[in-house]
CSV table of C-alpha atoms and ligand atoms in Angstrom, one decimal:
chain,number,residue,atom,x,y,z
A,1,MET,CA,74.9,-38.5,111.5
A,2,ALA,CA,74.3,-41.4,109.0
A,3,LYS,CA,76.0,-41.1,105.8
A,4,LEU,CA,75.0,-42.4,102.2
A,5,TRP,CA,78.7,-42.7,101.6
A,6,GLY,CA,80.1,-43.9,104.9
A,7,GLY,CA,81.4,-47.4,103.7
A,8,ARG,CA,84.9,-46.3,102.8
A,9,PHE,CA,85.6,-44.2,105.7
A,10,ARG,CA,87.3,-45.3,108.8
A,11,SER,CA,86.5,-42.4,111.3
A,12,GLU,CA,84.0,-39.8,111.8
A,13,GLU,CA,83.7,-36.5,109.9
A,14,ASN,CA,84.5,-33.4,111.6
A,15,LYS,CA,81.4,-31.8,113.3
A,16,SER,CA,82.3,-28.5,111.5
A,17,MET,CA,83.0,-30.0,108.3
A,18,GLU,CA,79.6,-31.5,108.5
A,19,ASP,CA,77.9,-28.2,109.0
A,20,PHE,CA,80.1,-26.7,106.2
A,21,ASN,CA,79.2,-29.4,103.8
A,22,SER,CA,75.4,-29.7,104.5
A,23,SER,CA,73.1,-28.1,102.1
A,24,PHE,CA,69.9,-29.2,104.0
A,25,PRO,CA,69.0,-26.0,105.5
A,26,PHE,CA,68.5,-24.6,102.1
A,27,ASP,CA,67.9,-27.3,99.7
A,28,LYS,CA,65.1,-28.7,101.7
A,29,ARG,CA,62.8,-26.4,99.6
A,30,LEU,CA,63.5,-28.9,96.8
A,31,TYR,CA,61.6,-31.7,98.5
A,32,LYS,CA,58.7,-31.9,96.1
A,33,GLU,CA,60.8,-32.0,93.0
A,34,ASP,CA,63.1,-34.5,94.8
A,35,VAL,CA,60.4,-36.8,95.5
A,36,THR,CA,58.8,-36.7,92.2
A,37,GLY,CA,62.2,-37.2,90.5
A,38,SER,CA,62.7,-40.3,92.7
A,39,ILE,CA,59.1,-41.6,91.9
A,40,ALA,CA,59.8,-41.1,88.3
A,41,HIS,CA,63.2,-43.0,88.6
A,42,VAL,CA,61.7,-45.9,90.6
A,43,HIS,CA,58.8,-46.5,88.1
A,44,MET,CA,61.2,-46.7,85.5
A,45,LEU,CA,63.5,-49.1,87.5
A,46,GLY,CA,60.6,-51.4,87.9
A,47,LYS,CA,59.4,-51.2,84.3
A,48,GLN,CA,62.8,-52.0,83.2
A,49,GLY,CA,63.0,-55.1,85.5
A,50,ILE,CA,66.2,-53.4,87.3
A,51,ILE,CA,64.3,-53.9,90.6
A,52,ALA,CA,61.1,-56.0,91.2
A,53,ARG,CA,57.8,-54.4,90.0
A,54,GLU,CA,56.4,-54.9,93.7
A,55,GLU,CA,59.5,-53.2,95.3
A,56,ALA,CA,59.3,-50.3,92.8
A,57,ASP,CA,55.5,-50.0,93.7
A,58,LEU,CA,56.1,-50.0,97.4
A,59,ILE,CA,58.9,-47.4,97.2
A,60,ALA,CA,56.9,-45.2,94.9
A,61,SER,CA,53.9,-45.2,97.1
A,62,THR,CA,55.9,-44.5,100.3
A,63,LEU,CA,57.5,-41.8,98.6
A,64,GLN,CA,54.0,-40.4,97.9
A,65,GLN,CA,53.2,-40.7,101.4
A,66,ILE,CA,56.4,-39.0,102.4
A,67,LEU,CA,55.5,-36.1,100.0
A,68,ALA,CA,51.9,-35.8,101.7
A,69,ASP,CA,53.2,-35.8,105.2
A,70,ILE,CA,55.8,-33.0,104.3
A,71,ASP,CA,53.0,-31.2,102.7
A,72,ALA,CA,50.7,-31.7,105.6
A,73,GLY,CA,53.3,-30.5,108.0
A,74,SER,CA,53.4,-34.0,109.8
A,75,LEU,CA,57.0,-34.8,108.5
A,76,LEU,CA,58.8,-31.7,109.5
A,77,LEU,CA,61.8,-30.2,107.5
A,78,SER,CA,62.4,-27.4,110.0
A,79,GLY,CA,62.7,-27.0,113.9
A,80,LEU,CA,64.5,-30.5,113.9
A,81,PRO,CA,68.3,-31.0,114.4
A,82,GLU,CA,69.4,-30.6,110.7
A,83,ASP,CA,70.8,-34.0,110.7
A,84,ALA,CA,70.8,-34.9,107.1
A,85,GLU,CA,73.5,-33.8,104.6
A,86,ASP,CA,70.9,-32.7,102.0
A,87,ILE,CA,67.2,-33.0,100.9
A,88,HIS,CA,68.3,-36.3,99.0
A,89,THR,CA,69.8,-37.9,102.1
A,90,PHE,CA,66.7,-36.8,104.0
A,91,ILE,CA,64.2,-38.5,101.8
A,92,GLU,CA,66.2,-41.6,101.3
A,93,MET,CA,66.7,-42.2,105.0
A,94,GLU,CA,63.0,-41.4,105.6
A,95,LEU,CA,62.0,-44.0,103.0
A,96,THR,CA,64.4,-46.6,104.5
A,97,ALA,CA,63.1,-45.8,108.0
A,98,ARG,CA,59.6,-46.5,106.8
A,99,ILE,CA,60.0,-49.7,104.6
A,100,GLY,CA,63.3,-50.9,105.7
A,101,ASP,CA,65.9,-52.4,103.2
A,102,VAL,CA,63.8,-52.2,100.1
A,103,GLY,CA,64.1,-48.5,100.4
A,104,LYS,CA,67.8,-48.8,99.8
A,105,LYS,CA,67.1,-49.9,96.3
A,106,LEU,CA,65.9,-46.5,95.2
A,107,HIS,CA,69.3,-45.2,94.2
A,108,THR,CA,70.1,-47.8,91.9
A,109,GLY,CA,71.7,-46.3,88.6
A,110,ARG,CA,71.4,-43.0,90.0
A,111,SER,CA,73.8,-40.3,91.6
A,112,ARG,CA,73.1,-37.2,93.6
A,113,ASN,CA,74.6,-35.6,90.8
A,114,ASP,CA,71.7,-36.4,88.3
A,115,GLN,CA,69.3,-36.2,91.2
A,116,VAL,CA,70.0,-32.7,92.2
A,117,ALA,CA,70.3,-31.7,88.5
A,118,VAL,CA,66.8,-33.0,87.8
A,119,ASP,CA,65.6,-31.3,91.1
A,120,MET,CA,66.8,-28.0,90.2
A,121,ARG,CA,65.6,-28.2,86.6
A,122,GLN,CA,62.2,-28.9,87.6
A,123,TYR,CA,62.3,-26.0,90.4
A,124,ALA,CA,63.8,-23.6,87.8
A,125,ARG,CA,61.1,-24.5,85.3
A,126,SER,CA,58.2,-23.9,87.6
A,127,ALA,CA,59.7,-20.8,89.1
A,128,CYS,CA,60.0,-19.6,85.3
A,129,SER,CA,56.4,-20.0,84.5
A,130,HIS,CA,55.3,-18.5,88.0
A,131,LEU,CA,57.4,-15.5,87.5
A,132,THR,CA,56.1,-15.3,83.9
A,133,ASP,CA,52.4,-15.1,85.5
A,134,LEU,CA,53.5,-12.3,87.8
A,135,VAL,CA,55.2,-10.4,85.0
A,136,ARG,CA,51.8,-10.6,83.1
A,137,GLN,CA,50.0,-9.3,85.9
A,138,LEU,CA,52.3,-6.2,86.3
A,139,LYS,CA,52.1,-5.8,82.6
A,140,GLU,CA,48.2,-5.7,82.9
A,141,ALA,CA,48.3,-3.3,85.6
A,142,LEU,CA,50.6,-0.9,83.7
A,143,ALA,CA,48.3,-1.1,80.6
A,144,ALA,CA,45.1,-0.5,82.6
A,145,LYS,CA,46.6,2.3,84.5
A,146,GLY,CA,47.7,3.9,81.0
A,147,LYS,CA,44.1,3.5,79.8
A,148,GLU,CA,42.8,5.2,82.8
A,149,TYR,CA,45.0,8.2,82.3
A,150,PRO,CA,45.5,9.1,78.4
A,151,CYS,CA,46.6,12.5,79.5
A,152,LEU,CA,49.5,14.4,78.0
A,153,MET,CA,52.7,14.5,79.8
A,154,PRO,CA,56.4,15.6,79.2
A,155,GLY,CA,58.7,13.1,77.8
A,156,TYR,CA,62.2,13.6,78.8
A,157,THR,CA,65.9,13.1,77.6
A,158,HIS,CA,68.7,13.8,80.1
A,159,LEU,CA,65.9,14.3,82.5
A,160,GLN,CA,65.3,17.6,80.7
A,161,ARG,CA,61.6,18.2,79.3
A,162,ALA,CA,62.0,17.1,75.8
A,163,GLN,CA,58.8,16.5,73.9
A,164,VAL,CA,55.1,15.8,74.5
A,165,VAL,CA,53.9,12.2,75.1
A,166,THR,CA,50.9,10.8,76.8
A,167,PHE,CA,50.9,8.8,80.3
A,168,ARG,CA,49.4,6.1,78.5
A,169,TYR,CA,52.1,5.9,76.0
A,170,TYR,CA,54.7,6.1,78.8
A,171,MET,CA,53.2,3.2,80.6
A,172,ASN,CA,53.2,1.2,77.4
A,173,ALA,CA,57.0,1.6,77.0
A,174,TYR,CA,57.0,-0.5,80.3
A,175,VAL,CA,54.5,-2.8,78.7
A,176,SER,CA,56.7,-3.6,75.9
A,177,MET,CA,59.7,-4.2,78.2
A,178,LEU,CA,57.7,-6.7,80.2
A,179,GLU,CA,56.6,-8.4,77.1
A,180,ARG,CA,60.0,-9.1,76.1
A,181,ASP,CA,60.7,-10.2,79.7
A,182,MET,CA,58.0,-12.7,79.5
A,183,GLN,CA,59.2,-13.9,76.2
A,184,ARG,CA,62.7,-14.2,77.8
A,185,LEU,CA,61.5,-16.4,80.6
A,186,THR,CA,59.5,-18.6,78.2
A,187,ASN,CA,62.5,-19.2,75.9
A,188,THR,CA,64.6,-20.1,79.0
A,189,GLY,CA,62.0,-22.4,80.1
A,190,ASP,CA,61.9,-24.0,76.7
A,191,LEU,CA,65.6,-24.5,76.5
A,192,MET,CA,66.2,-25.9,79.9
A,193,ASN,CA,63.3,-28.4,79.6
A,194,ARG,CA,65.5,-31.6,79.1
A,195,SER,CA,66.0,-34.2,81.8
A,196,PRO,CA,69.5,-35.1,83.2
A,197,LEU,CA,68.1,-37.9,85.2
A,198,GLY,CA,70.1,-41.0,84.1
A,199,CYS,CA,73.3,-39.2,83.6
A,200,ALA,CA,74.2,-40.9,87.0
A,201,ALA,CA,77.5,-39.4,88.6
A,202,LEU,CA,79.0,-38.5,85.1
A,203,ALA,CA,79.0,-41.4,82.9
A,204,GLY,CA,75.5,-43.0,82.6
A,205,THR,CA,75.3,-46.4,84.2
A,206,THR,CA,75.5,-50.2,83.2
A,207,HIS,CA,71.9,-50.6,83.9
A,208,GLN,CA,69.5,-50.3,81.1
A,209,LEU,CA,67.8,-47.2,82.3
A,210,ASP,CA,65.0,-45.7,80.1
A,211,ARG,CA,65.8,-42.0,80.3
A,212,ALA,CA,63.1,-41.1,77.8
A,213,MET,CA,60.5,-42.7,80.1
A,214,THR,CA,61.6,-40.6,83.2
A,215,ALA,CA,61.8,-37.5,81.0
A,216,ALA,CA,58.3,-37.9,79.8
A,217,GLU,CA,56.9,-38.8,83.4
A,218,LEU,CA,58.6,-35.6,84.7
A,219,GLY,CA,57.1,-33.2,81.8
A,220,PHE,CA,60.7,-32.7,80.0
A,221,ASP,CA,60.9,-32.7,76.2
A,222,GLY,CA,63.3,-35.4,76.3
A,223,PRO,CA,66.6,-36.4,78.1
A,224,VAL,CA,69.9,-34.2,77.7
A,225,ASP,CA,72.3,-35.5,75.0
A,226,ASN,CA,75.4,-35.8,76.9
A,227,PHE,CA,75.8,-37.4,80.5
A,228,LEU,CA,78.9,-35.3,81.5
A,229,ASP,CA,77.0,-32.0,80.2
A,230,GLY,CA,73.8,-33.2,82.0
A,231,VAL,CA,75.4,-33.1,85.5
A,232,SER,CA,77.6,-30.2,85.0
A,233,ASP,CA,75.3,-27.8,83.3
A,234,ARG,CA,74.0,-24.7,85.3
A,235,ASP,CA,73.5,-22.5,82.1
A,236,TYR,CA,69.8,-22.6,82.5
A,237,LEU,CA,70.3,-21.1,86.3
A,238,LEU,CA,72.5,-18.4,84.8
A,239,GLU,CA,70.0,-17.6,81.9
A,240,MET,CA,67.2,-17.3,84.4
A,241,LEU,CA,69.4,-15.2,86.6
A,242,SER,CA,70.0,-12.9,83.6
A,243,ASP,CA,66.3,-12.9,82.7
A,244,MET,CA,65.4,-12.0,86.3
A,245,SER,CA,68.4,-9.4,86.4
A,246,ILE,CA,66.8,-7.7,83.4
A,247,ILE,CA,63.4,-7.6,84.8
A,248,MET,CA,65.0,-6.0,87.9
A,249,VAL,CA,66.5,-3.4,85.6
A,250,HIS,CA,62.9,-2.7,84.5
A,251,LEU,CA,61.5,-2.6,87.9
A,252,SER,CA,64.4,-0.5,89.0
A,253,ARG,CA,64.0,2.2,86.3
A,254,LEU,CA,60.2,2.2,87.0
A,255,SER,CA,60.8,2.6,90.6
A,256,GLU,CA,63.1,5.5,89.9
A,257,GLU,CA,60.5,7.2,87.8
A,258,LEU,CA,57.9,6.8,90.6
A,259,ILE,CA,60.4,8.1,93.2
A,260,LEU,CA,60.9,11.3,91.1
A,261,TRP,CA,57.4,11.7,90.0
A,262,SER,CA,55.9,11.5,93.5
A,263,SER,CA,58.5,14.1,95.0
A,264,SER,CA,57.1,17.7,95.1
A,265,GLU,CA,59.4,18.8,92.5
A,266,PHE,CA,57.5,16.7,89.9
A,267,ASN,CA,54.2,16.0,91.8
A,268,PHE,CA,53.0,13.9,88.9
A,269,VAL,CA,51.7,11.0,90.9
A,270,GLU,CA,50.6,10.1,94.4
A,271,ILE,CA,51.6,6.5,95.8
A,272,ASP,CA,48.7,5.2,97.6
A,273,ASP,CA,49.2,4.9,101.5
A,274,ALA,CA,49.2,1.1,101.3
A,275,TYR,CA,52.5,1.3,99.6
A,276,ALA,CA,54.1,4.3,101.4
A,277,THR,CA,55.7,4.8,104.8
A,278,GLY,CA,56.2,7.7,107.2
A,279,SER,CA,59.0,9.3,109.1
A,280,SER,CA,59.6,8.9,112.9
A,281,ILE,CA,60.6,12.6,113.2
A,282,MET,CA,59.0,14.5,110.3
A,283,PRO,CA,55.3,14.2,110.7
A,284,GLN,CA,54.5,15.5,106.9
A,285,LYS,CA,56.8,12.8,105.2
A,286,LYS,CA,55.3,10.3,102.8
A,287,ASN,CA,58.1,8.3,101.5
A,288,ASN,CA,58.3,6.0,98.6
A,289,ASP,CA,59.8,3.2,100.4
A,290,ALA,CA,58.5,0.3,98.4
A,291,CYS,CA,60.1,1.7,95.1
A,292,GLU,CA,63.3,2.4,97.0
A,293,LEU,CA,63.3,-1.2,98.1
A,294,ILE,CA,62.7,-2.5,94.6
A,295,ARG,CA,65.4,-0.3,93.3
A,296,GLY,CA,67.7,-1.5,96.4
A,297,LYS,CA,67.0,-5.3,95.8
A,298,THR,CA,68.2,-5.1,92.2
A,299,GLY,CA,71.6,-5.3,93.5
A,300,ARG,CA,70.8,-8.6,95.1
A,301,VAL,CA,69.5,-10.1,92.0
A,302,PHE,CA,72.6,-9.0,90.0
A,303,GLY,CA,74.8,-10.2,92.8
A,304,SER,CA,73.3,-13.8,92.5
A,305,LEU,CA,74.0,-13.6,88.7
A,306,MET,CA,77.7,-12.4,89.3
A,307,GLY,CA,78.1,-15.0,92.0
A,308,LEU,CA,77.0,-18.1,89.9
A,309,LEU,CA,78.9,-16.9,86.9
A,310,THR,CA,82.0,-16.7,89.0
A,311,THR,CA,81.4,-19.9,90.7
A,312,MET,CA,81.1,-21.9,87.3
A,313,LYS,CA,83.7,-20.1,85.4
A,314,GLY,CA,86.8,-22.2,86.2
A,315,LEU,CA,85.2,-25.6,86.9
A,316,PRO,CA,86.4,-28.7,85.2
A,317,LEU,CA,83.8,-31.3,84.2
A,318,ALA,CA,82.0,-32.9,85.5
A,319,TYR,CA,80.3,-32.4,89.0
A,320,ASN,CA,82.3,-30.4,91.7
A,321,LYS,CA,81.0,-29.4,95.2
A,322,ASP,CA,81.3,-25.9,94.3
A,323,MET,CA,78.0,-26.3,92.3
A,324,GLN,CA,76.2,-26.6,95.5
A,325,GLU,CA,76.7,-22.9,95.8
A,326,ASP,CA,74.3,-22.6,92.9
A,327,LYS,CA,71.1,-22.7,95.1
A,328,GLN,CA,71.0,-19.9,97.8
A,329,GLY,CA,71.6,-17.0,95.4
A,330,PHE,CA,69.1,-18.7,92.8
A,331,PHE,CA,66.4,-19.0,95.4
A,332,ASP,CA,67.0,-15.6,97.0
A,333,ALA,CA,66.6,-14.1,93.4
A,334,VAL,CA,63.4,-16.0,92.8
A,335,ASP,CA,61.9,-14.9,96.0
A,336,THR,CA,63.1,-11.4,95.5
A,337,LEU,CA,61.8,-11.0,92.2
A,338,GLU,CA,58.4,-12.6,93.2
A,339,ALA,CA,58.1,-10.1,96.0
A,340,CYS,CA,59.2,-7.0,93.8
A,341,LEU,CA,56.7,-8.0,91.1
A,342,THR,CA,53.8,-8.5,93.5
A,343,ILE,CA,54.5,-5.1,95.3
A,344,MET,CA,55.0,-3.1,92.2
A,345,THR,CA,51.7,-4.6,90.8
A,346,GLY,CA,50.1,-3.3,93.7
A,347,ILE,CA,51.8,0.1,93.5
A,348,ILE,CA,50.8,0.6,89.9
A,349,SER,CA,47.2,-0.6,90.5
A,350,THR,CA,46.6,2.0,93.3
A,351,LEU,CA,48.6,4.8,91.7
A,352,LYS,CA,47.0,8.2,91.6
A,353,VAL,CA,47.9,10.2,88.5
A,354,LYS,CA,47.9,13.9,88.7
A,355,GLU,CA,46.6,14.9,85.2
A,356,GLU,CA,46.3,18.6,85.5
A,357,VAL,CA,50.0,18.8,86.9
A,358,MET,CA,51.2,16.8,84.1
A,359,LYS,CA,49.3,18.7,81.4
A,360,LYS,CA,50.6,22.0,82.8
A,361,SER,CA,54.2,20.9,82.9
A,362,VAL,CA,53.8,20.2,79.3
A,363,ARG,CA,53.5,23.8,78.6
A,364,THR,CA,56.7,24.9,80.0
A,365,GLY,CA,60.2,23.7,78.5
A,366,PHE,CA,59.5,24.4,74.9
A,367,LEU,CA,58.2,20.7,74.4
A,368,ASN,CA,56.8,21.9,70.9
A,369,ALA,CA,60.2,23.4,69.4
A,370,THR,CA,61.1,20.5,67.3
A,371,GLU,CA,57.6,20.7,65.8
A,372,VAL,CA,58.2,24.3,64.8
A,373,ALA,CA,61.3,23.2,63.1
A,374,ASP,CA,59.5,20.5,61.4
A,375,TYR,CA,57.0,23.0,60.3
A,376,LEU,CA,59.5,25.2,58.8
A,377,VAL,CA,61.0,22.2,57.0
A,378,LYS,CA,57.7,21.6,55.3
A,379,LYS,CA,57.8,25.2,54.3
A,380,GLY,CA,61.0,24.2,52.4
A,381,VAL,CA,63.6,25.5,55.0
A,382,ALA,CA,66.6,23.0,55.4
A,383,PHE,CA,66.3,21.4,58.8
A,384,ARG,CA,69.8,22.6,60.2
A,385,ASP,CA,68.7,26.2,59.4
A,386,ALA,CA,65.2,25.5,60.9
A,387,HIS,CA,67.0,24.2,64.0
A,388,GLY,CA,69.0,27.4,64.3
A,389,ILE,CA,65.9,29.7,63.7
A,390,VAL,CA,63.9,27.8,66.5
A,391,GLY,CA,66.9,28.0,68.8
A,392,ARG,CA,66.7,31.9,68.6
A,393,ILE,CA,63.0,31.9,69.0
A,394,VAL,CA,63.6,29.9,72.2
A,395,ILE,CA,66.1,32.4,73.4
A,396,ALA,CA,63.6,35.1,72.7
A,397,CYS,CA,61.0,33.5,74.5
A,398,GLU,CA,63.0,32.9,77.5
A,399,ASP,CA,63.8,36.5,77.6
A,400,ARG,CA,60.2,37.6,77.2
A,401,GLY,CA,59.1,34.9,79.7
A,402,LYS,CA,56.7,33.4,77.0
A,403,ALA,CA,55.9,30.0,75.4
A,404,ILE,CA,56.2,29.7,71.6
A,405,GLU,CA,52.6,29.5,71.2
A,406,ASP,CA,52.3,32.8,73.0
A,407,LEU,CA,54.1,34.7,70.1
A,408,THR,CA,52.0,36.3,67.6
A,409,ILE,CA,52.4,35.8,64.1
A,410,GLU,CA,54.1,39.2,63.5
A,411,GLU,CA,56.5,38.1,66.4
A,412,LEU,CA,57.4,34.8,64.6
A,413,ARG,CA,57.9,36.4,61.3
A,414,GLU,CA,60.8,38.4,62.9
A,415,PHE,CA,62.6,35.2,62.9
A,416,ASP,CA,61.5,34.0,59.5
A,417,PRO,CA,59.0,35.3,57.1
A,418,VAL,CA,57.7,32.1,56.0
A,419,PHE,CA,55.5,31.6,59.2
A,420,ASP,CA,51.7,31.7,58.7
A,421,GLU,CA,48.6,31.0,60.9
A,422,GLU,CA,49.0,27.3,60.3
A,423,ILE,CA,52.1,27.3,62.6
A,424,TYR,CA,49.6,27.4,65.7
A,425,GLU,CA,48.4,23.9,64.7
A,426,PHE,CA,51.9,22.7,65.1
A,427,LEU,CA,52.3,24.3,68.5
A,428,ASP,CA,49.1,22.7,69.9
A,429,TYR,CA,50.5,20.0,72.2
A,430,ARG,CA,47.7,17.5,71.6
A,431,ASN,CA,47.6,18.3,67.9
A,432,ILE,CA,51.3,17.5,67.6
A,433,LEU,CA,50.4,13.9,68.4
A,434,SER,CA,48.2,13.6,65.4
A,435,LYS,CA,50.8,14.4,63.0
A,436,GLY,CA,53.0,12.1,61.0
A,437,ILE,CA,54.1,8.9,62.9
A,438,LYS,CA,53.4,10.6,66.1
A,439,LYS,CA,49.8,9.4,65.6
A,440,GLU,CA,51.3,6.0,66.9
A,441,ILE,CA,51.2,7.5,70.3
A,442,LEU,CA,47.7,8.2,70.4
A,443,MET,CA,46.7,4.9,68.9
A,444,ASP,CA,48.8,2.8,71.2
B,501,LIG,N1,73.8,-31.2,97.9
B,501,LIG,C1,74.7,-31.5,96.7
B,501,LIG,C2,74.5,-30.2,95.8
B,501,LIG,O1,73.6,-29.4,96.0
B,501,LIG,C3,74.0,-32.7,96.0
B,501,LIG,C4,74.9,-33.5,95.0
B,501,LIG,C5,76.1,-34.1,96.0
B,501,LIG,N2,76.9,-34.7,95.0
B,501,LIG,C6,78.1,-35.1,95.4
B,501,LIG,N3,78.8,-35.7,94.6
B,501,LIG,N4,78.5,-34.8,96.6
B,501,LIG,O2,75.2,-30.0,94.8
C-alpha cells in the first residue's frame, strides 16, 4: 500500500499493523467534508501565490470531479480492497492518479491533523443542524398530539396517582424538554463553528496562509485562535455527545411512559400497528418494541460519550493517534439518534389516546385531595392541620369505598365544620384546573 509518509521508512509496515492503523473503513463517510476542505485550502494556496493559480485551478476542478464521481457512485468507497490508510490518503491518491505530480502540491502547508479536524467540524456542524430539524419535527408531533387530546389524565409522583393534569399538558412537558434540546444543539453548533484549517501539524506553517479566507469559504465564523488547540480540540464532539445523550434521556423517559401506558395495567394509549411487533408464540401479543429499542439504544449513546471522554482525558497536546478513536462512537451516536427521533415522531403521530380510560382513572386515587386541603386553607385552617384533616377523610373514603366527591356535606362536616357546598367546586377535576395558577395547565 502506498504511504503518504513512506520517505523515512526502510521497510514495509506489518500487514496487521496496517489494518490496525487504518481508519478508512469508517472515516470514508467524511469524503464530502474532506474534498470541500481541500478545495478551500487549494483556492487559498493559489490566491496567496503559494502554488501557481493554474495548478490550484486544476486541483480544485479535479477535486470537484472526484466528489461528483463519488456521489454518482462511479468512484467507489466500498466493495474495493480497503487500500488507503484513511479518507485523506484516498482522495489525495486519487487526485494524483488523475492529474499526476501537480496533485502532490495540494498538501502544501497542511497536515492531516488540521485536515481531519476541519473535516470533523464540518461534519459535526451539519449533523447538529440535521438533528435540530429532527428534534423540531418530534416536538411538533408531540404538540399536535396534545392538541388532539386535551382530556384529563392523572399526573404521578413515585408512579402513584397524584394530581389531575391534561394529556396535552403532559405532552407539552416533553415539548419544553425538546425546546431546550434544540437550543443546546444550536449553542453547540455556534461554539464549534471556528476553522482549524491552517493549524497544520501543531504549530502553523512558514507559508503565508490566509486562514480567514479558508474559514469563510467553509462557512466558519473565523479561524481558531491557537494552532495547538485547533488540532487537539475535540470538545465540540464531547459537547454534541452530551447534547445527544440528554436528548436520549428524554426519548427514553418518553419511551418508558409509552411502554407503561400501553400495558393493560394502564391502558391509556395504543401504539399503532406500524410501530409494534408480535410474539412468535403468544398470538395475542402486541409489543412496544420500538419504544424498548429507543430506551435500550440510550446506553449506546451514553457509551460513546463516556468512551470519548475517557479517550481524551490523559492526552498531552497536540495530536495523538488516540484521537482517531473519536469517530466510530460519534458517528454511531448520530446515526442512532437520527433513527430514534424519526421513529419516535412516527410513534407519536400515529398514537391512539384512550381519553375515556384516562378520564376514568382520574376518579380513583384521590387526585383532588390536595385541593380539599387548599379549600380548608382558604377557610382559615392552617395548611398542616388541613393536610391532617384530609388525610383522615381519605382513610374514611377508603374504608367506605368512596371518592371524596361522593361524600355528603354532612359526612364532610364530621371532619371539620367549616365545610360548605362550595367544596364541591374544589372537588370537580376539570374545575380544579381553572383555579389559581393551575389555569396555566389549561392555557398551555
Ligand atoms: N486518520 C487520522 C485520524 O482520524 C487522520 C489524522 C492522522 N494524523 C497523523 N498524524 N497520523 O485521526
